[in-house]
CSV table of C-alpha atoms and ligand atoms in Angstrom, one decimal:
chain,number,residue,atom,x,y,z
A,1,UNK,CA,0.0,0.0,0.0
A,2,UNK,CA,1.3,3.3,-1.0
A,3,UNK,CA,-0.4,5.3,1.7
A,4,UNK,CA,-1.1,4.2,5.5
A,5,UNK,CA,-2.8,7.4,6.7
A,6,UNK,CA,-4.4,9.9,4.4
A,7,UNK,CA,-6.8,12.8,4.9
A,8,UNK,CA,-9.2,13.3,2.1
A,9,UNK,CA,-11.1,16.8,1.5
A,10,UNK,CA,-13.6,16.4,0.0
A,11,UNK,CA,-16.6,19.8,-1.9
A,12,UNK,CA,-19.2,20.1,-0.7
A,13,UNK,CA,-20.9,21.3,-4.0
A,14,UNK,CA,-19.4,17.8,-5.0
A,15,UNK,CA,-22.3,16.3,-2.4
A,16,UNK,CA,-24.9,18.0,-4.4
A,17,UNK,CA,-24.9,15.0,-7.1
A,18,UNK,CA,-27.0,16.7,-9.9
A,19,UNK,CA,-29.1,18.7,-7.9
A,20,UNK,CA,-28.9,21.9,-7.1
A,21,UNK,CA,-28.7,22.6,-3.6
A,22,UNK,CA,-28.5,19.6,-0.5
A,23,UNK,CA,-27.1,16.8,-0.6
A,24,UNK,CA,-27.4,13.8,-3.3
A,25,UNK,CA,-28.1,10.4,-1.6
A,26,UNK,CA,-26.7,8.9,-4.8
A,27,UNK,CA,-23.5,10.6,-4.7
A,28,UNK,CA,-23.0,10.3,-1.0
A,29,UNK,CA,-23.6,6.6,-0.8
A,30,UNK,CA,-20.9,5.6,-3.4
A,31,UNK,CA,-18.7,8.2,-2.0
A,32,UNK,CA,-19.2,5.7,1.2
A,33,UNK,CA,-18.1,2.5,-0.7
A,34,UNK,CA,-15.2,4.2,-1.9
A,35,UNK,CA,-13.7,4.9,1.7
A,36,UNK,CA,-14.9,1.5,2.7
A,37,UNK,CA,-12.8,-0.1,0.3
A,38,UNK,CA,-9.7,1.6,1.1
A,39,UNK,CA,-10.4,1.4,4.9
A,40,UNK,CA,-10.7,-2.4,4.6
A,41,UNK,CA,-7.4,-2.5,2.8
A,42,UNK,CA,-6.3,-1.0,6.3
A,43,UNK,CA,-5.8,2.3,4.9
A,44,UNK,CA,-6.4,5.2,8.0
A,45,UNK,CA,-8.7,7.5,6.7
A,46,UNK,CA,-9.5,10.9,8.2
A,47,UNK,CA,-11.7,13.1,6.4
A,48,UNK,CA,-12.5,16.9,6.1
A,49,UNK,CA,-15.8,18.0,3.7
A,50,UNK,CA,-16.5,21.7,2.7
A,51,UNK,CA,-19.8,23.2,3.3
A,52,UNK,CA,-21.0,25.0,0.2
A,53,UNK,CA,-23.7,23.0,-1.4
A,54,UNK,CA,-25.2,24.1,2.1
A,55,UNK,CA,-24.2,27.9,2.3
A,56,UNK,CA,-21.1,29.7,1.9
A,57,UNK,CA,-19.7,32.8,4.2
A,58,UNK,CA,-17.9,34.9,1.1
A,59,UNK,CA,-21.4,35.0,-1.0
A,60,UNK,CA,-23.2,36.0,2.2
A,61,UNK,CA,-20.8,38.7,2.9
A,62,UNK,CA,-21.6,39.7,-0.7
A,63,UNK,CA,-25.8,39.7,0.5
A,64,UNK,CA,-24.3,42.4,3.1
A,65,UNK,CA,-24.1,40.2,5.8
A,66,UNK,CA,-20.5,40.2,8.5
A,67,UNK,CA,-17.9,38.2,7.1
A,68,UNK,CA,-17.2,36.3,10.6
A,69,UNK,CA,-20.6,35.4,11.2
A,70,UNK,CA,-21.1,34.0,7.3
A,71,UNK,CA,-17.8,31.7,7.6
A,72,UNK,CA,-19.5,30.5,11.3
A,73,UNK,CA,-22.4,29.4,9.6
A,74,UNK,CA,-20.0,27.7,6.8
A,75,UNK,CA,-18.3,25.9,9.5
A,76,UNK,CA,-21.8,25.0,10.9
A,77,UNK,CA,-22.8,23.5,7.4
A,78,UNK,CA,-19.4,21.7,7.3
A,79,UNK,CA,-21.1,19.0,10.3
A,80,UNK,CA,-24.3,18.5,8.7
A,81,UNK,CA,-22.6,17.1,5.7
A,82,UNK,CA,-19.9,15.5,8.2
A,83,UNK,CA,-23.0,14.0,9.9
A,84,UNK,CA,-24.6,12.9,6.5
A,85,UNK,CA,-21.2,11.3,5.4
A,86,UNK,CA,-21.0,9.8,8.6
A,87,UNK,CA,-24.5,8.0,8.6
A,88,UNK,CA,-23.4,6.8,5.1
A,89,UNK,CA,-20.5,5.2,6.2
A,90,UNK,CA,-21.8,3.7,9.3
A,91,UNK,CA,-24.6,2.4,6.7
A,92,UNK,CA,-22.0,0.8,4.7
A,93,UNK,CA,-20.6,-1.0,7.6
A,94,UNK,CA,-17.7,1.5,8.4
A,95,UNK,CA,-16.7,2.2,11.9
A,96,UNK,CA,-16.9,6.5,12.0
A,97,UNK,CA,-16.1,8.8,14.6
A,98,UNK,CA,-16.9,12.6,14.1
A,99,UNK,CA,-15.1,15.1,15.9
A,100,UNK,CA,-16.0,18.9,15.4
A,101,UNK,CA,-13.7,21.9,16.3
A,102,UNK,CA,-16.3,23.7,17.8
A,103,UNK,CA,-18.3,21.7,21.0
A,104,UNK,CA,-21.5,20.4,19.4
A,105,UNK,CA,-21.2,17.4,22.7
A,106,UNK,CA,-24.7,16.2,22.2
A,107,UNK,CA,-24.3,15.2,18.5
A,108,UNK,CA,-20.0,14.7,18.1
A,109,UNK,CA,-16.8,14.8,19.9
A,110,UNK,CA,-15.2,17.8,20.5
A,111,UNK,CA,-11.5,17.7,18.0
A,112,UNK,CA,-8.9,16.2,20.6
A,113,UNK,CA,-6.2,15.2,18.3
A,114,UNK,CA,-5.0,12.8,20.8
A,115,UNK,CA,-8.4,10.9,20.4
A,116,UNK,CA,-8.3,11.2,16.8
A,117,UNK,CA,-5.3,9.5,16.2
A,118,UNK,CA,-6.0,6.7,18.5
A,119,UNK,CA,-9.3,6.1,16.7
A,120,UNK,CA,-7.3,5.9,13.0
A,121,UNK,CA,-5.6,3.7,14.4
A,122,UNK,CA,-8.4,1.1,15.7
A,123,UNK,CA,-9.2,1.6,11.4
A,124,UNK,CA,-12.2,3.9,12.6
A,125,UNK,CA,-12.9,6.6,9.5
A,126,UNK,CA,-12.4,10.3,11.5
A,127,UNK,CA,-14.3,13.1,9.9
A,128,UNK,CA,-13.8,16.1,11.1
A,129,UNK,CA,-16.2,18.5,11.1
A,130,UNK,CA,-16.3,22.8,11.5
A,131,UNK,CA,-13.3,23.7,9.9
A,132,UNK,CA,-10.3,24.7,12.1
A,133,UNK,CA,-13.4,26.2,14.2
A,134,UNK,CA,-11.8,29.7,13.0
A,135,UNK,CA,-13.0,32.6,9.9
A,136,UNK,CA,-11.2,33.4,7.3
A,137,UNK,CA,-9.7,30.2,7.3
A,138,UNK,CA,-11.0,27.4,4.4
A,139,UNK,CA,-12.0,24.2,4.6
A,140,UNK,CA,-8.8,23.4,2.7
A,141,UNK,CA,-6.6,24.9,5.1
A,142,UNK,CA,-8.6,22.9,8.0
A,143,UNK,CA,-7.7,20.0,6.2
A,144,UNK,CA,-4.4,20.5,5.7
A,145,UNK,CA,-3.9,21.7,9.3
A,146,UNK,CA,-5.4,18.5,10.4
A,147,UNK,CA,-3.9,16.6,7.8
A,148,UNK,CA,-0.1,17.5,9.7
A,149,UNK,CA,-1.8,17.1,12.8
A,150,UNK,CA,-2.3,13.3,12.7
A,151,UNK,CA,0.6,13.2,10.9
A,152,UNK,CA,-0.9,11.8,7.7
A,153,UNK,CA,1.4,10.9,4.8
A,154,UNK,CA,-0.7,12.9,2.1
A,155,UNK,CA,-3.6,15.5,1.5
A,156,UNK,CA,-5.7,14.2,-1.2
A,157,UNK,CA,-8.1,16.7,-2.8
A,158,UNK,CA,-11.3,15.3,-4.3
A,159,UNK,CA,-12.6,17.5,-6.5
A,160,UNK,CA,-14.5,17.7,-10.5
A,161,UNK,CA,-11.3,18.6,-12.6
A,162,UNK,CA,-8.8,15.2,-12.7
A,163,UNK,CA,-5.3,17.1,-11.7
A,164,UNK,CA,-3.8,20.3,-12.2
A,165,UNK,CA,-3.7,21.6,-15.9
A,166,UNK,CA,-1.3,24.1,-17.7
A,167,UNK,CA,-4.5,26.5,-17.6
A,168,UNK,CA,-8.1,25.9,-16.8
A,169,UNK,CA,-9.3,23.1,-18.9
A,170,UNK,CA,-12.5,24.5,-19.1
A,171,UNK,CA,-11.6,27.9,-21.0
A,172,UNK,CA,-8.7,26.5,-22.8
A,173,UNK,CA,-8.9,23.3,-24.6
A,174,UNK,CA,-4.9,23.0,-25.4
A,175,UNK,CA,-4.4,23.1,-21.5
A,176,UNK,CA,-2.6,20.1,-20.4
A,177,UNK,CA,-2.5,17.9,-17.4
A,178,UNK,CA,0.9,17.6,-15.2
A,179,UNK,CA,1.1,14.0,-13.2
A,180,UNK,CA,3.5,15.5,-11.1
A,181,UNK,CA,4.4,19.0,-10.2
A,182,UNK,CA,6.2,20.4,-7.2
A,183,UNK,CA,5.4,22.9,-4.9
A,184,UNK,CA,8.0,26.0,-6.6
A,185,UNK,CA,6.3,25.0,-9.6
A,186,UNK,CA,3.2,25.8,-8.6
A,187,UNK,CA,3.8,28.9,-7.3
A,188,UNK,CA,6.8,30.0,-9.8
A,189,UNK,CA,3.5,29.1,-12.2
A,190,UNK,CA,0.7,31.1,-10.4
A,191,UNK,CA,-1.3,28.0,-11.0
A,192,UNK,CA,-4.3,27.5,-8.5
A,193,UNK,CA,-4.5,24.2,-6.7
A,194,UNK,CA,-5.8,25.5,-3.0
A,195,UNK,CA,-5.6,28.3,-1.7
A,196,UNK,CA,-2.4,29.8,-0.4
A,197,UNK,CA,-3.1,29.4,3.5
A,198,UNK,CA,-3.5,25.7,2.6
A,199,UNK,CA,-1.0,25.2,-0.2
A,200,UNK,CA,2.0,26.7,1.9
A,201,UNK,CA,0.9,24.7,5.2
A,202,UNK,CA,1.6,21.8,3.3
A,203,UNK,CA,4.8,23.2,1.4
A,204,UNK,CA,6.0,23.8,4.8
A,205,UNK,CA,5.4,21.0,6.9
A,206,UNK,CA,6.4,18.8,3.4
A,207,UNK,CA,2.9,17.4,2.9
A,208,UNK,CA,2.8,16.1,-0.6
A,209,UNK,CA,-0.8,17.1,-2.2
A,210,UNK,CA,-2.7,14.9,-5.1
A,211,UNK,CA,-5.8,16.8,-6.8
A,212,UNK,CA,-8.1,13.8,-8.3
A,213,UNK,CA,-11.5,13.5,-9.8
A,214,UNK,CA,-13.4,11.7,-6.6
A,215,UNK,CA,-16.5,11.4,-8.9
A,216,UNK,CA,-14.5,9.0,-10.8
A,217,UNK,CA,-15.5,5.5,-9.3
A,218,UNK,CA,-12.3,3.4,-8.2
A,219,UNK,CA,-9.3,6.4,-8.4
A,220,UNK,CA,-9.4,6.5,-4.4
A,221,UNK,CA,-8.8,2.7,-4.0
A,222,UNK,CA,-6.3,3.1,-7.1
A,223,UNK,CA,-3.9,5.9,-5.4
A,224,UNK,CA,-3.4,4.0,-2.5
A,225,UNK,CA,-2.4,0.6,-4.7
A,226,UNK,CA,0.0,3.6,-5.9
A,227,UNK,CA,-1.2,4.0,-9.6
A,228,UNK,CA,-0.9,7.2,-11.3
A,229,UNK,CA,-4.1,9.4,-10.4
A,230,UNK,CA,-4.4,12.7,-10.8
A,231,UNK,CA,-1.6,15.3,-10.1
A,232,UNK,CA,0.9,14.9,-7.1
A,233,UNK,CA,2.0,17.9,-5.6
A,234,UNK,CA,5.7,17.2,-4.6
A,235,UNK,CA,9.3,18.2,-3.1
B,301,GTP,P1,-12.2,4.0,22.6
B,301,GTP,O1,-11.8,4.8,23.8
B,301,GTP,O2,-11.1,3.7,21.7
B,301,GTP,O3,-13.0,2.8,22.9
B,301,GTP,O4,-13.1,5.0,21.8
B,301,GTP,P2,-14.7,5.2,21.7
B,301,GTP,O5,-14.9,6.3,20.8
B,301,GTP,O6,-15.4,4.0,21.4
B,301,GTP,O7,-15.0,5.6,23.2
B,301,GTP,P3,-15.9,6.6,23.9
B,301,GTP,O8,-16.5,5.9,25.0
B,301,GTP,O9,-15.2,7.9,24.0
B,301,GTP,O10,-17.0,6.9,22.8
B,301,GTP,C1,-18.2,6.1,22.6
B,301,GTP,C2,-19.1,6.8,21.6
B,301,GTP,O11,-19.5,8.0,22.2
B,301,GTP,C3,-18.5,7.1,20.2
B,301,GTP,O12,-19.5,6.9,19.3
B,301,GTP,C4,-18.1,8.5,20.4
B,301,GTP,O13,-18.1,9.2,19.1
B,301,GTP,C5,-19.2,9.0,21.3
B,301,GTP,N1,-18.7,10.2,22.0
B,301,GTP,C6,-17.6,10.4,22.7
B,301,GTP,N2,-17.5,11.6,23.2
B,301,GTP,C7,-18.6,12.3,22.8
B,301,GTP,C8,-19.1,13.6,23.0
B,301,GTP,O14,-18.5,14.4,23.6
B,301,GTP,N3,-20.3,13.9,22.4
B,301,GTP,C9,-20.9,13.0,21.7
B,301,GTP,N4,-22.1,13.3,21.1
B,301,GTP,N5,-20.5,11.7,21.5
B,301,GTP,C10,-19.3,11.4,22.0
């Protein structure tokens, strides 16, 4: 196995299946059998999901509304999709244990990273939910930040695009996808793969990154046999 302890992030747009707001049964379930089927390879799997298919803090600061508050309420709809995930797993036949970073005791732990780790490694799946519990911080960055807390051997970004391309495959049809990039690249490029909070966490704490296309049935359980998936982000 390539990887024994990963954090996946995954959207939470990417929840919304085809509809257009919520959450997608459909899509939530098979996300569920994927993280089975690595976790039974023995695999310790920690996740972190975004919020926005549920509501997003920048576009309410947009509707006039206080920046801080929005990105609480964010964080808030990070653990209902934590919660969903969670139910989908434990459906599946998946040991789960959520832990949120802000204290919701009567539905999740409180984040003790302690208690996380010792749950990974009884091959429970940890999701953790509420962002880093802090504004102006991503979910990206809260899973990055957790992802060097439990000492995980790589981020892995499930998202719609397969990788990181020479330029955004969806206005330019020449753009072309790297398998491997490091991290000066990236930046020497100005190409986006998180945002900069995040992507310099992990430059600094030597986190390698891979950006795949979780949609894509199988490419979870295919990294971790240590095909070629995506793009690594490397040293
Ligand atoms: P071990 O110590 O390894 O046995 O872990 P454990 O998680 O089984 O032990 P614990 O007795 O701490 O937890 C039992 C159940 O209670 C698990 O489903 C936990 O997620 C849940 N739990 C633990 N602490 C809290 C809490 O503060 N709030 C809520 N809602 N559930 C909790």
């Amino acid at each position: 196995m390539k990887y024994k302890r990963i954090l996946l992030k995954l959207s939470g747009e990417a929840l919304m299946g085809n509809k257009q707001f919520g959450i997608d049964n459909e899509r939530l379930a098979q996300y569920a059998v994927q993280i089975k089927e690595i976790s039974e390879m023995g695999v310790e799997v920690a996740v972190v999901i975004g919020g926005g298919n549920i509501f997003r803090g920048i576009q309410a600061e947009e509707g006039g509304m206080d920046r801080v508050h929005g990105d609480y309420m964010g964080m808030l709809a990070t653990v209902i999709n934590s919660m969903a995930l969670q139910s989908a797993l434990e459906k599946a036949g998946v040991e789960t244990r959520l832990q949120s970073a802000i204290k919701m005791e009567q539905i999740c732990e409180p984040f003790i990273r302690r208690k996380a780790v010792r749950h990974l490694e009884k091959n429970r799946v940890v999701i953790f939910g509420a962002g880093t519990g802090n504004p102006y911080f991503t979910t990206d960055t809260a899973a990055t930040l957790r992802a060097i807390e439990i000492e995980a051997d790589v981020v892995l970004k499930g998202t719609r695009v397969d990788g990181i391309y020479t330029a955004d495959p969806e206005k330019d049809k020449t753009a072309t996808k790297y398998d491997t990039i490091t991290f000066s690249e990236v930046y020497d490029k100005g190409l986006e793969v998180m945002d900069m909070t995040a992507f310099t966490l992990c430059n600094e704490n030597k986190l390698p990154i891979i950006i795949f296309d979780m949609n894509k049935i199988g490419n979870l359980k295919k990294i971790m046999e240590g095909h070629q998936v995506g793009t690594l982000v490397e040293f």
